[in-house]
Amino acid sequence: MARRITRKSMKQDEFVEAAFDAGEWLEDNWKVVVIALAGVVGAVLIVLGFISWRGARQAEAADLFAEGLSLYEASPAEALGRFEEASNKAGGSLGNVATLYLGLSQLDSGNAAEASRVLQEVADGASNPVLAATARANLGAALAASGEAN
């Protein structure tokens, strides 16, 4: 008796045939597949390593900034180094805030000319408008203290 072929059995046959074809292709090209997988794994490891390094650097910068803030109240001159290190390591928003506090520390320590330069850098480079406005306001005080204000 003749067996009737259904669409479902045809689809299953196509799937099985495609699986066998893929298996044959994999047998013929296994070296290419291994090299491609190694490249993908290597790229992922590089990205994860960079993310980990950047996170550790940000955490270190945050710790330095916190130390600088605790020193700032008692002695702005002692906080200068911490703020400078935090600014160099952090970048981005934290770097801008650390640079602002570096300028404020220099202003409070009596180095108005250097404070003017640093505060101008923050005023020009900060993407946060509140941070830029704060830097501009303190820049005016620094310029006045250094005798550069008109």
PDB file of N, CA, C and O in Angstrom, residues 17-85:
ATOM      1  N   GLU A  17      17.752  16.735   6.688  1.00  0.00           N
ATOM      2  CA  GLU A  17      18.728  16.906   5.608  1.00  0.00           C
ATOM      3  C   GLU A  17      19.623  18.122   5.870  1.00  0.00           C
ATOM      4  O   GLU A  17      20.842  18.052   5.694  1.00  0.00           O
ATOM      5  N   ALA A  18      19.034  19.215   6.347  1.00  0.00           N
ATOM      6  CA  ALA A  18      19.827  20.408   6.658  1.00  0.00           C
ATOM      7  C   ALA A  18      20.791  20.138   7.806  1.00  0.00           C
ATOM      8  O   ALA A  18      21.931  20.605   7.794  1.00  0.00           O
ATOM      9  N   ALA A  19      20.347  19.372   8.793  1.00  0.00           N
ATOM     10  CA  ALA A  19      21.215  19.026   9.917  1.00  0.00           C
ATOM     11  C   ALA A  19      22.392  18.182   9.442  1.00  0.00           C
ATOM     12  O   ALA A  19      23.532  18.404   9.865  1.00  0.00           O
ATOM     13  N   PHE A  20      22.132  17.215   8.563  1.00  0.00           N
ATOM     14  CA  PHE A  20      23.225  16.397   8.021  1.00  0.00           C
ATOM     15  C   PHE A  20      24.181  17.249   7.192  1.00  0.00           C
ATOM     16  O   PHE A  20      25.397  17.082   7.270  1.00  0.00           O
ATOM     17  N   ASP A  21      23.625  18.176   6.393  1.00  0.00           N
ATOM     18  CA  ASP A  21      24.474  19.064   5.593  1.00  0.00           C
ATOM     19  C   ASP A  21      25.352  19.932   6.491  1.00  0.00           C
ATOM     20  O   ASP A  21      26.534  20.142   6.211  1.00  0.00           O
ATOM     21  N   ALA A  22      24.755  20.429   7.577  1.00  0.00           N
ATOM     22  CA  ALA A  22      25.527  21.253   8.516  1.00  0.00           C
ATOM     23  C   ALA A  22      26.623  20.423   9.173  1.00  0.00           C
ATOM     24  O   ALA A  22      27.742  20.898   9.368  1.00  0.00           O
ATOM     25  N   GLY A  23      26.303  19.197   9.504  1.00  0.00           N
ATOM     26  CA  GLY A  23      27.302  18.309  10.098  1.00  0.00           C
ATOM     27  C   GLY A  23      28.449  18.041   9.152  1.00  0.00           C
ATOM     28  O   GLY A  23      29.619  18.050   9.554  1.00  0.00           O
ATOM     29  N   GLU A  24      28.134  17.801   7.891  1.00  0.00           N
ATOM     30  CA  GLU A  24      29.185  17.582   6.892  1.00  0.00           C
ATOM     31  C   GLU A  24      30.031  18.832   6.711  1.00  0.00           C
ATOM     32  O   GLU A  24      31.260  18.756   6.607  1.00  0.00           O
ATOM     33  N   TRP A  25      29.374  20.000   6.680  1.00  0.00           N
ATOM     34  CA  TRP A  25      30.121  21.257   6.519  1.00  0.00           C
ATOM     35  C   TRP A  25      31.054  21.452   7.708  1.00  0.00           C
ATOM     36  O   TRP A  25      32.196  21.865   7.553  1.00  0.00           O
ATOM     37  N   LEU A  26      30.550  21.152   8.907  1.00  0.00           N
ATOM     38  CA  LEU A  26      31.361  21.303  10.113  1.00  0.00           C
ATOM     39  C   LEU A  26      32.560  20.360  10.095  1.00  0.00           C
ATOM     40  O   LEU A  26      33.664  20.751  10.487  1.00  0.00           O
ATOM     41  N   GLU A  27      32.367  19.150   9.608  1.00  0.00           N
ATOM     42  CA  GLU A  27      33.488  18.212   9.493  1.00  0.00           C
ATOM     43  C   GLU A  27      34.542  18.729   8.525  1.00  0.00           C
ATOM     44  O   GLU A  27      35.740  18.573   8.755  1.00  0.00           O
ATOM     45  N   ASP A  28      34.089  19.337   7.445  1.00  0.00           N
ATOM     46  CA  ASP A  28      35.027  19.844   6.441  1.00  0.00           C
ATOM     47  C   ASP A  28      35.716  21.136   6.871  1.00  0.00           C
ATOM     48  O   ASP A  28      36.836  21.421   6.462  1.00  0.00           O
ATOM     49  N   ASN A  29      35.046  21.948   7.678  1.00  0.00           N
ATOM     50  CA  ASN A  29      35.555  23.291   8.020  1.00  0.00           C
ATOM     51  C   ASN A  29      35.762  23.485   9.516  1.00  0.00           C
ATOM     52  O   ASN A  29      35.658  24.604  10.018  1.00  0.00           O
ATOM     53  N   TRP A  30      36.087  22.439  10.240  1.00  0.00           N
ATOM     54  CA  TRP A  30      36.214  22.559  11.684  1.00  0.00           C
ATOM     55  C   TRP A  30      37.324  23.506  12.107  1.00  0.00           C
ATOM     56  O   TRP A  30      37.216  24.188  13.120  1.00  0.00           O
ATOM     57  N   LYS A  31      38.384  23.598  11.335  1.00  0.00           N
ATOM     58  CA  LYS A  31      39.485  24.508  11.691  1.00  0.00           C
ATOM     59  C   LYS A  31      39.029  25.962  11.635  1.00  0.00           C
ATOM     60  O   LYS A  31      39.362  26.761  12.514  1.00  0.00           O
ATOM     61  N   VAL A  32      38.262  26.298  10.616  1.00  0.00           N
ATOM     62  CA  VAL A  32      37.740  27.665  10.483  1.00  0.00           C
ATOM     63  C   VAL A  32      36.825  27.988  11.661  1.00  0.00           C
ATOM     64  O   VAL A  32      36.885  29.092  12.232  1.00  0.00           O
ATOM     65  N   VAL A  33      35.980  27.029  12.037  1.00  0.00           N
ATOM     66  CA  VAL A  33      35.058  27.234  13.160  1.00  0.00           C
ATOM     67  C   VAL A  33      35.833  27.439  14.458  1.00  0.00           C
ATOM     68  O   VAL A  33      35.535  28.348  15.245  1.00  0.00           O
ATOM     69  N   VAL A  34      36.857  26.633  14.686  1.00  0.00           N
ATOM     70  CA  VAL A  34      37.660  26.760  15.906  1.00  0.00           C
ATOM     71  C   VAL A  34      38.368  28.112  15.940  1.00  0.00           C
ATOM     72  O   VAL A  34      38.392  28.784  16.971  1.00  0.00           O
ATOM     73  N   ILE A  35      38.928  28.528  14.816  1.00  0.00           N
ATOM     74  CA  ILE A  35      39.617  29.818  14.762  1.00  0.00           C
ATOM     75  C   ILE A  35      38.632  30.965  15.001  1.00  0.00           C
ATOM     76  O   ILE A  35      38.923  31.910  15.745  1.00  0.00           O
ATOM     77  N   ALA A  36      37.455  30.878  14.403  1.00  0.00           N
ATOM     78  CA  ALA A  36      36.450  31.917  14.596  1.00  0.00           C
ATOM     79  C   ALA A  36      35.997  31.976  16.051  1.00  0.00           C
ATOM     80  O   ALA A  36      35.880  33.069  16.631  1.00  0.00           O
ATOM     81  N   LEU A  37      35.752  30.826  16.647  1.00  0.00           N
ATOM     82  CA  LEU A  37      35.358  30.795  18.064  1.00  0.00           C
ATOM     83  C   LEU A  37      36.466  31.339  18.960  1.00  0.00           C
ATOM     84  O   LEU A  37      36.192  32.069  19.917  1.00  0.00           O
ATOM     85  N   ALA A  38      37.705  30.991  18.663  1.00  0.00           N
ATOM     86  CA  ALA A  38      38.826  31.506  19.449  1.00  0.00           C
ATOM     87  C   ALA A  38      38.910  33.026  19.324  1.00  0.00           C
ATOM     88  O   ALA A  38      39.175  33.728  20.312  1.00  0.00           O
ATOM     89  N   GLY A  39      38.667  33.543  18.126  1.00  0.00           N
ATOM     90  CA  GLY A  39      38.670  34.989  17.935  1.00  0.00           C
ATOM     91  C   GLY A  39      37.567  35.674  18.720  1.00  0.00           C
ATOM     92  O   GLY A  39      37.785  36.709  19.355  1.00  0.00           O
ATOM     93  N   VAL A  40      36.381  35.085  18.711  1.00  0.00           N
ATOM     94  CA  VAL A  40      35.257  35.662  19.466  1.00  0.00           C
ATOM     95  C   VAL A  40      35.541  35.619  20.968  1.00  0.00           C
ATOM     96  O   VAL A  40      35.339  36.603  21.680  1.00  0.00           O
ATOM     97  N   VAL A  41      36.027  34.483  21.454  1.00  0.00           N
ATOM     98  CA  VAL A  41      36.351  34.354  22.878  1.00  0.00           C
ATOM     99  C   VAL A  41      37.454  35.350  23.255  1.00  0.00           C
ATOM    100  O   VAL A  41      37.388  36.008  24.298  1.00  0.00           O
ATOM    101  N   GLY A  42      38.465  35.482  22.404  1.00  0.00           N
ATOM    102  CA  GLY A  42      39.533  36.444  22.669  1.00  0.00           C
ATOM    103  C   GLY A  42      39.016  37.870  22.729  1.00  0.00           C
ATOM    104  O   GLY A  42      39.387  38.637  23.623  1.00  0.00           O
ATOM    105  N   ALA A  43      38.142  38.233  21.799  1.00  0.00           N
ATOM    106  CA  ALA A  43      37.576  39.586  21.798  1.00  0.00           C
ATOM    107  C   ALA A  43      36.745  39.829  23.047  1.00  0.00           C
ATOM    108  O   ALA A  43      36.825  40.899  23.671  1.00  0.00           O
ATOM    109  N   VAL A  44      35.959  38.848  23.448  1.00  0.00           N
ATOM    110  CA  VAL A  44      35.145  38.986  24.664  1.00  0.00           C
ATOM    111  C   VAL A  44      36.041  39.140  25.881  1.00  0.00           C
ATOM    112  O   VAL A  44      35.784  39.983  26.754  1.00  0.00           O
ATOM    113  N   LEU A  45      37.114  38.361  25.955  1.00  0.00           N
ATOM    114  CA  LEU A  45      38.035  38.473  27.090  1.00  0.00           C
ATOM    115  C   LEU A  45      38.717  39.841  27.129  1.00  0.00           C
ATOM    116  O   LEU A  45      38.915  40.413  28.215  1.00  0.00           O
ATOM    117  N   ILE A  46      39.068  40.366  25.977  1.00  0.00           N
ATOM    118  CA  ILE A  46      39.682  41.700  25.937  1.00  0.00           C
ATOM    119  C   ILE A  46      38.702  42.752  26.424  1.00  0.00           C
ATOM    120  O   ILE A  46      39.054  43.627  27.227  1.00  0.00           O
ATOM    121  N   VAL A  47      37.467  42.692  25.957  1.00  0.00           N
ATOM    122  CA  VAL A  47      36.451  43.662  26.389  1.00  0.00           C
ATOM    123  C   VAL A  47      36.200  43.542  27.885  1.00  0.00           C
ATOM    124  O   VAL A  47      36.137  44.557  28.597  1.00  0.00           O
ATOM    125  N   LEU A  48      36.051  42.326  28.385  1.00  0.00           N
ATOM    126  CA  LEU A  48      35.828  42.137  29.819  1.00  0.00           C
ATOM    127  C   LEU A  48      37.026  42.614  30.645  1.00  0.00           C
ATOM    128  O   LEU A  48      36.855  43.199  31.715  1.00  0.00           O
ATOM    129  N   GLY A  49      38.220  42.379  30.153  1.00  0.00           N
ATOM    130  CA  GLY A  49      39.411  42.866  30.841  1.00  0.00           C
ATOM    131  C   GLY A  49      39.450  44.378  30.909  1.00  0.00           C
ATOM    132  O   GLY A  49      39.772  44.956  31.949  1.00  0.00           O
ATOM    133  N   PHE A  50      39.088  45.025  29.791  1.00  0.00           N
ATOM    134  CA  PHE A  50      39.068  46.484  29.782  1.00  0.00           C
ATOM    135  C   PHE A  50      38.011  47.021  30.738  1.00  0.00           C
ATOM    136  O   PHE A  50      38.268  47.966  31.483  1.00  0.00           O
ATOM    137  N   ILE A  51      36.841  46.411  30.735  1.00  0.00           N
ATOM    138  CA  ILE A  51      35.768  46.855  31.639  1.00  0.00           C
ATOM    139  C   ILE A  51      36.201  46.684  33.091  1.00  0.00           C
ATOM    140  O   ILE A  51      35.974  47.572  33.927  1.00  0.00           O
ATOM    141  N   SER A  52      36.834  45.578  33.397  1.00  0.00           N
ATOM    142  CA  SER A  52      37.306  45.328  34.750  1.00  0.00           C
ATOM    143  C   SER A  52      38.381  46.340  35.155  1.00  0.00           C
ATOM    144  O   SER A  52      38.340  46.889  36.260  1.00  0.00           O
ATOM    145  N   TRP A  53      39.326  46.590  34.266  1.00  0.00           N
ATOM    146  CA  TRP A  53      40.394  47.565  34.541  1.00  0.00           C
ATOM    147  C   TRP A  53      39.810  48.950  34.757  1.00  0.00           C
ATOM    148  O   TRP A  53      40.187  49.655  35.692  1.00  0.00           O
ATOM    149  N   ARG A  54      38.872  49.335  33.898  1.00  0.00           N
ATOM    150  CA  ARG A  54      38.259  50.664  34.009  1.00  0.00           C
ATOM    151  C   ARG A  54      37.473  50.791  35.315  1.00  0.00           C
ATOM    152  O   ARG A  54      37.512  51.828  35.976  1.00  0.00           O
ATOM    153  N   GLY A  55      36.760  49.731  35.695  1.00  0.00           N
ATOM    154  CA  GLY A  55      36.009  49.752  36.954  1.00  0.00           C
ATOM    155  C   GLY A  55      36.926  49.887  38.158  1.00  0.00           C
ATOM    156  O   GLY A  55      36.634  50.633  39.095  1.00  0.00           O
ATOM    157  N   ALA A  56      38.041  49.166  38.138  1.00  0.00           N
ATOM    158  CA  ALA A  56      39.000  49.260  39.239  1.00  0.00           C
ATOM    159  C   ALA A  56      39.605  50.656  39.313  1.00  0.00           C
ATOM    160  O   ALA A  56      39.796  51.204  40.397  1.00  0.00           O
ATOM    161  N   ARG A  57      39.877  51.221  38.163  1.00  0.00           N
ATOM    162  CA  ARG A  57      40.438  52.582  38.109  1.00  0.00           C
ATOM    163  C   ARG A  57      39.429  53.602  38.632  1.00  0.00           C
ATOM    164  O   ARG A  57      39.783  54.515  39.369  1.00  0.00           O
ATOM    165  N   GLN A  58      38.163  53.443  38.265  1.00  0.00           N
ATOM    166  CA  GLN A  58      37.116  54.342  38.752  1.00  0.00           C
ATOM    167  C   GLN A  58      36.961  54.213  40.271  1.00  0.00           C
ATOM    168  O   GLN A  58      36.787  55.212  40.959  1.00  0.00           O
ATOM    169  N   ALA A  59      37.006  52.974  40.774  1.00  0.00           N
ATOM    170  CA  ALA A  59      36.878  52.751  42.219  1.00  0.00           C
ATOM    171  C   ALA A  59      38.046  53.392  42.959  1.00  0.00           C
ATOM    172  O   ALA A  59      37.856  54.011  44.017  1.00  0.00           O
ATOM    173  N   GLU A  60      39.236  53.262  42.422  1.00  0.00           N
ATOM    174  CA  GLU A  60      40.411  53.878  43.047  1.00  0.00           C
ATOM    175  C   GLU A  60      40.288  55.400  43.036  1.00  0.00           C
ATOM    176  O   GLU A  60      40.595  56.070  44.017  1.00  0.00           O
ATOM    177  N   ALA A  61      39.803  55.947  41.926  1.00  0.00           N
ATOM    178  CA  ALA A  61      39.614  57.394  41.834  1.00  0.00           C
ATOM    179  C   ALA A  61      38.557  57.860  42.828  1.00  0.00           C
ATOM    180  O   ALA A  61      38.715  58.915  43.466  1.00  0.00           O
ATOM    181  N   ALA A  62      37.496  57.086  42.994  1.00  0.00           N
ATOM    182  CA  ALA A  62      36.452  57.451  43.964  1.00  0.00           C
ATOM    183  C   ALA A  62      37.010  57.440  45.382  1.00  0.00           C
ATOM    184  O   ALA A  62      36.682  58.324  46.190  1.00  0.00           O
ATOM    185  N   ASP A  63      37.854  56.460  45.699  1.00  0.00           N
ATOM    186  CA  ASP A  63      38.475  56.414  47.018  1.00  0.00           C
ATOM    187  C   ASP A  63      39.386  57.616  47.240  1.00  0.00           C
ATOM    188  O   ASP A  63      39.381  58.221  48.319  1.00  0.00           O
ATOM    189  N   LEU A  64      40.173  57.968  46.234  1.00  0.00           N
ATOM    190  CA  LEU A  64      41.050  59.140  46.340  1.00  0.00           C
ATOM    191  C   LEU A  64      40.235  60.416  46.525  1.00  0.00           C
ATOM    192  O   LEU A  64      40.596  61.284  47.326  1.00  0.00           O
ATOM    193  N   PHE A  65      39.140  60.515  45.789  1.00  0.00           N
ATOM    194  CA  PHE A  65      38.286  61.696  45.913  1.00  0.00           C
ATOM    195  C   PHE A  65      37.686  61.782  47.318  1.00  0.00           C
ATOM    196  O   PHE A  65      37.645  62.852  47.918  1.00  0.00           O
ATOM    197  N   ALA A  66      37.248  60.647  47.855  1.00  0.00           N
ATOM    198  CA  ALA A  66      36.688  60.626  49.207  1.00  0.00           C
ATOM    199  C   ALA A  66      37.735  61.040  50.237  1.00  0.00           C
ATOM    200  O   ALA A  66      37.439  61.795  51.171  1.00  0.00           O
ATOM    201  N   GLU A  67      38.962  60.560  50.065  1.00  0.00           N
ATOM    202  CA  GLU A  67      40.047  60.970  50.963  1.00  0.00           C
ATOM    203  C   GLU A  67      40.278  62.473  50.861  1.00  0.00           C
ATOM    204  O   GLU A  67      40.479  63.147  51.869  1.00  0.00           O
ATOM    205  N   GLY A  68      40.273  62.978  49.637  1.00  0.00           N
ATOM    206  CA  GLY A  68      40.467  64.416  49.435  1.00  0.00           C
ATOM    207  C   GLY A  68      39.376  65.230  50.096  1.00  0.00           C
ATOM    208  O   GLY A  68      39.650  66.263  50.706  1.00  0.00           O
ATOM    209  N   LEU A  69      38.130  64.771  49.992  1.00  0.00           N
ATOM    210  CA  LEU A  69      37.027  65.490  50.638  1.00  0.00           C
ATOM    211  C   LEU A  69      37.182  65.505  52.152  1.00  0.00           C
ATOM    212  O   LEU A  69      36.903  66.522  52.797  1.00  0.00           O
ATOM    213  N   SER A  70      37.623  64.399  52.730  1.00  0.00           N
ATOM    214  CA  SER A  70      37.796  64.372  54.182  1.00  0.00           C
ATOM    215  C   SER A  70      38.950  65.280  54.612  1.00  0.00           C
ATOM    216  O   SER A  70      38.905  65.862  55.697  1.00  0.00           O
ATOM    217  N   LEU A  71      39.970  65.425  53.775  1.00  0.00           N
ATOM    218  CA  LEU A  71      41.090  66.318  54.100  1.00  0.00           C
ATOM    219  C   LEU A  71      40.764  67.783  53.808  1.00  0.00           C
ATOM    220  O   LEU A  71      41.339  68.682  54.420  1.00  0.00           O
ATOM    221  N   TYR A  72      39.853  68.024  52.887  1.00  0.00           N
ATOM    222  CA  TYR A  72      39.555  69.379  52.409  1.00  0.00           C
ATOM    223  C   TYR A  72      39.079  70.288  53.529  1.00  0.00           C
ATOM    224  O   TYR A  72      39.469  71.459  53.585  1.00  0.00           O
ATOM    225  N   GLU A  73      38.238  69.770  54.411  1.00  0.00           N
ATOM    226  CA  GLU A  73      37.710  70.588  55.512  1.00  0.00           C
ATOM    227  C   GLU A  73      38.829  71.116  56.402  1.00  0.00           C
ATOM    228  O   GLU A  73      38.858  72.292  56.745  1.00  0.00           O
ATOM    229  N   ALA A  74      39.746  70.235  56.778  1.00  0.00           N
ATOM    230  CA  ALA A  74      40.815  70.614  57.699  1.00  0.00           C
ATOM    231  C   ALA A  74      41.931  71.388  57.010  1.00  0.00           C
ATOM    232  O   ALA A  74      42.409  72.395  57.524  1.00  0.00           O
ATOM    233  N   SER A  75      42.351  70.911  55.845  1.00  0.00           N
ATOM    234  CA  SER A  75      43.490  71.524  55.179  1.00  0.00           C
ATOM    235  C   SER A  75      43.382  71.326  53.666  1.00  0.00           C
ATOM    236  O   SER A  75      43.746  70.263  53.160  1.00  0.00           O
ATOM    237  N   PRO A  76      42.901  72.352  52.956  1.00  0.00           N
ATOM    238  CA  PRO A  76      42.780  72.226  51.501  1.00  0.00           C
ATOM    239  C   PRO A  76      44.101  71.893  50.809  1.00  0.00           C
ATOM    240  O   PRO A  76      44.117  71.192  49.801  1.00  0.00           O
ATOM    241  N   ALA A  77      45.222  72.358  51.365  1.00  0.00           N
ATOM    242  CA  ALA A  77      46.525  72.087  50.744  1.00  0.00           C
ATOM    243  C   ALA A  77      46.846  70.600  50.764  1.00  0.00           C
ATOM    244  O   ALA A  77      47.451  70.080  49.824  1.00  0.00           O
ATOM    245  N   GLU A  78      46.448  69.895  51.830  1.00  0.00           N
ATOM    246  CA  GLU A  78      46.696  68.455  51.905  1.00  0.00           C
ATOM    247  C   GLU A  78      45.811  67.684  50.942  1.00  0.00           C
ATOM    248  O   GLU A  78      46.167  66.592  50.496  1.00  0.00           O
ATOM    249  N   ALA A  79      44.664  68.229  50.615  1.00  0.00           N
ATOM    250  CA  ALA A  79      43.716  67.549  49.729  1.00  0.00           C
ATOM    251  C   ALA A  79      44.116  67.666  48.258  1.00  0.00           C
ATOM    252  O   ALA A  79      43.629  66.897  47.430  1.00  0.00           O
ATOM    253  N   LEU A  80      44.991  68.611  47.926  1.00  0.00           N
ATOM    254  CA  LEU A  80      45.367  68.854  46.527  1.00  0.00           C
ATOM    255  C   LEU A  80      45.813  67.590  45.798  1.00  0.00           C
ATOM    256  O   LEU A  80      45.348  67.303  44.691  1.00  0.00           O
ATOM    257  N   GLY A  81      46.712  66.843  46.407  1.00  0.00           N
ATOM    258  CA  GLY A  81      47.260  65.644  45.768  1.00  0.00           C
ATOM    259  C   GLY A  81      46.198  64.595  45.487  1.00  0.00           C
ATOM    260  O   GLY A  81      46.177  63.975  44.426  1.00  0.00           O
ATOM    261  N   ARG A  82      45.294  64.409  46.456  1.00  0.00           N
ATOM    262  CA  ARG A  82      44.232  63.409  46.274  1.00  0.00           C
ATOM    263  C   ARG A  82      43.305  63.800  45.127  1.00  0.00           C
ATOM    264  O   ARG A  82      42.945  62.966  44.302  1.00  0.00           O
ATOM    265  N   PHE A  83      42.939  65.094  45.084  1.00  0.00           N
ATOM    266  CA  PHE A  83      42.045  65.544  44.018  1.00  0.00           C
ATOM    267  C   PHE A  83      42.722  65.449  42.651  1.00  0.00           C
ATOM    268  O   PHE A  83      42.087  65.075  41.666  1.00  0.00           O
ATOM    269  N   GLU A  84      44.007  65.753  42.609  1.00  0.00           N
ATOM    270  CA  GLU A  84      44.724  65.672  41.344  1.00  0.00           C
ATOM    271  C   GLU A  84      44.812  64.226  40.855  1.00  0.00           C
ATOM    272  O   GLU A  84      44.569  63.938  39.682  1.00  0.00           O
ATOM    273  N   GLU A  85      45.134  63.306  41.773  1.00  0.00           N
ATOM    274  CA  GLU A  85      45.193  61.892  41.393  1.00  0.00           C
ATOM    275  C   GLU A  85      43.829  61.378  40.950  1.00  0.00           C
ATOM    276  O   GLU A  85      43.722  60.662  39.955  1.00  0.00           O
TER     277      GLU A  85
END
